[in-house]
mmCIF file of C-alpha atoms in Angstrom:
data_model
loop_
_atom_site.group_PDB
_atom_site.id
_atom_site.type_symbol
_atom_site.label_atom_id
_atom_site.label_comp_id
_atom_site.label_asym_id
_atom_site.label_seq_id
_atom_site.Cartn_x
_atom_site.Cartn_y
_atom_site.Cartn_z
ATOM 1 C CA MET A 18 -0.014 -0.016 0.151
ATOM 2 C CA THR A 19 2.897 2.018 0.685
ATOM 3 C CA GLU A 20 4.287 1.910 -2.950
ATOM 4 C CA LEU A 21 1.357 2.708 -4.114
ATOM 5 C CA ALA A 22 0.686 5.680 -2.133
ATOM 6 C CA VAL A 23 4.041 7.100 -3.096
ATOM 7 C CA LEU A 24 3.528 5.920 -7.215
ATOM 8 C CA THR A 25 -0.117 8.067 -6.975
ATOM 9 C CA ASN A 26 0.800 10.861 -5.160
ATOM 10 C CA SER A 27 3.870 11.169 -7.916
ATOM 11 C CA VAL A 28 1.726 11.190 -10.920
ATOM 12 C CA GLY A 29 -0.831 13.820 -9.526
ATOM 13 C CA ALA A 30 -3.816 11.694 -8.221
ATOM 14 C CA ASN A 31 -5.682 12.062 -4.878
ATOM 15 C CA THR A 32 -3.456 9.180 -2.905
ATOM 16 C CA LYS A 33 -6.805 8.639 -0.442
ATOM 17 C CA THR A 34 -9.214 8.513 -3.174
ATOM 18 C CA VAL A 35 -7.111 6.142 -4.909
ATOM 19 C CA LEU A 36 -6.447 3.845 -2.025
ATOM 20 C CA ASN A 37 -9.893 3.894 -0.761
ATOM 21 C CA GLY A 38 -10.685 2.618 -4.316
ATOM 22 C CA PHE A 39 -8.369 0.188 -3.897
ATOM 23 C CA LYS A 40 -9.371 -0.968 -0.776
ATOM 24 C CA ASN A 41 -13.225 -1.458 -1.993
ATOM 25 C CA LYS A 42 -11.947 -3.185 -5.161
ATOM 26 C CA ALA A 43 -10.003 -5.546 -3.248
ATOM 27 C CA ASN A 44 -12.569 -6.733 -0.704
ATOM 28 C CA LYS A 45 -15.269 -7.068 -3.419
ATOM 29 C CA LYS A 46 -13.031 -8.917 -5.456
ATOM 30 C CA ASN A 47 -13.979 -12.051 -7.256
ATOM 31 C CA SER A 48 -11.343 -14.892 -7.239
ATOM 32 C CA ASN A 49 -12.310 -15.880 -10.751
ATOM 33 C CA GLN A 50 -11.558 -12.413 -11.988
ATOM 34 C CA THR A 51 -7.797 -11.044 -12.934
ATOM 35 C CA THR A 52 -8.781 -7.197 -13.385
ATOM 36 C CA THR A 53 -11.038 -4.591 -11.817
ATOM 37 C CA SER A 54 -13.024 -1.795 -12.752
ATOM 38 C CA THR A 55 -10.875 1.626 -13.260
ATOM 39 C CA ILE A 56 -9.969 3.400 -10.476
ATOM 40 C CA ARG A 57 -10.048 7.579 -11.409
ATOM 41 C CA SER A 58 -8.543 10.728 -9.931
ATOM 42 C CA ASN A 59 -7.382 13.842 -11.248
ATOM 43 C CA HIS A 60 -7.480 12.508 -14.929
ATOM 44 C CA ILE A 61 -5.247 9.985 -14.199
ATOM 45 C CA ASP A 62 -7.207 6.127 -14.757
ATOM 46 C CA PHE A 63 -5.496 3.272 -12.440
ATOM 47 C CA ASP A 64 -6.330 -0.075 -13.976
ATOM 48 C CA LEU A 65 -5.675 -3.534 -11.906
ATOM 49 C CA GLY A 66 -4.868 -6.998 -12.813
ATOM 50 C CA TYR A 67 -3.940 -9.896 -10.553
ATOM 51 C CA SER A 68 -2.328 -13.191 -10.648
ATOM 52 C CA THR A 69 -1.704 -15.844 -8.297
ATOM 53 C CA SER A 70 1.243 -13.778 -7.203
ATOM 54 C CA THR A 71 1.807 -10.656 -8.837
ATOM 55 C CA LEU A 72 -0.514 -7.029 -8.685
ATOM 56 C CA TYR A 73 -0.176 -5.444 -12.031
ATOM 57 C CA ILE A 74 -0.917 -1.302 -12.257
ATOM 58 C CA TYR A 75 -1.498 0.422 -15.379
ATOM 59 C CA ILE A 76 -1.517 3.997 -14.988
ATOM 60 C CA THR A 77 -3.135 6.271 -18.125
ATOM 61 C CA HIS A 78 -3.474 10.040 -18.154
ATOM 62 C CA HIS A 79 -6.113 11.574 -20.483
#
């Protein structure tokens, strides 16, 4: 979570918004899914992908 917070802050997104969105999506995650819906903050999109051992974070500015 610390690394995600630093990354979020460094790209100009609202850290609290992104971390709360990530927390909500992680709690609701279906074990059969490998992605979640997009978290948006300050015109920056965060898409999350999962594997059995890795979390992937894709960041897009629009």
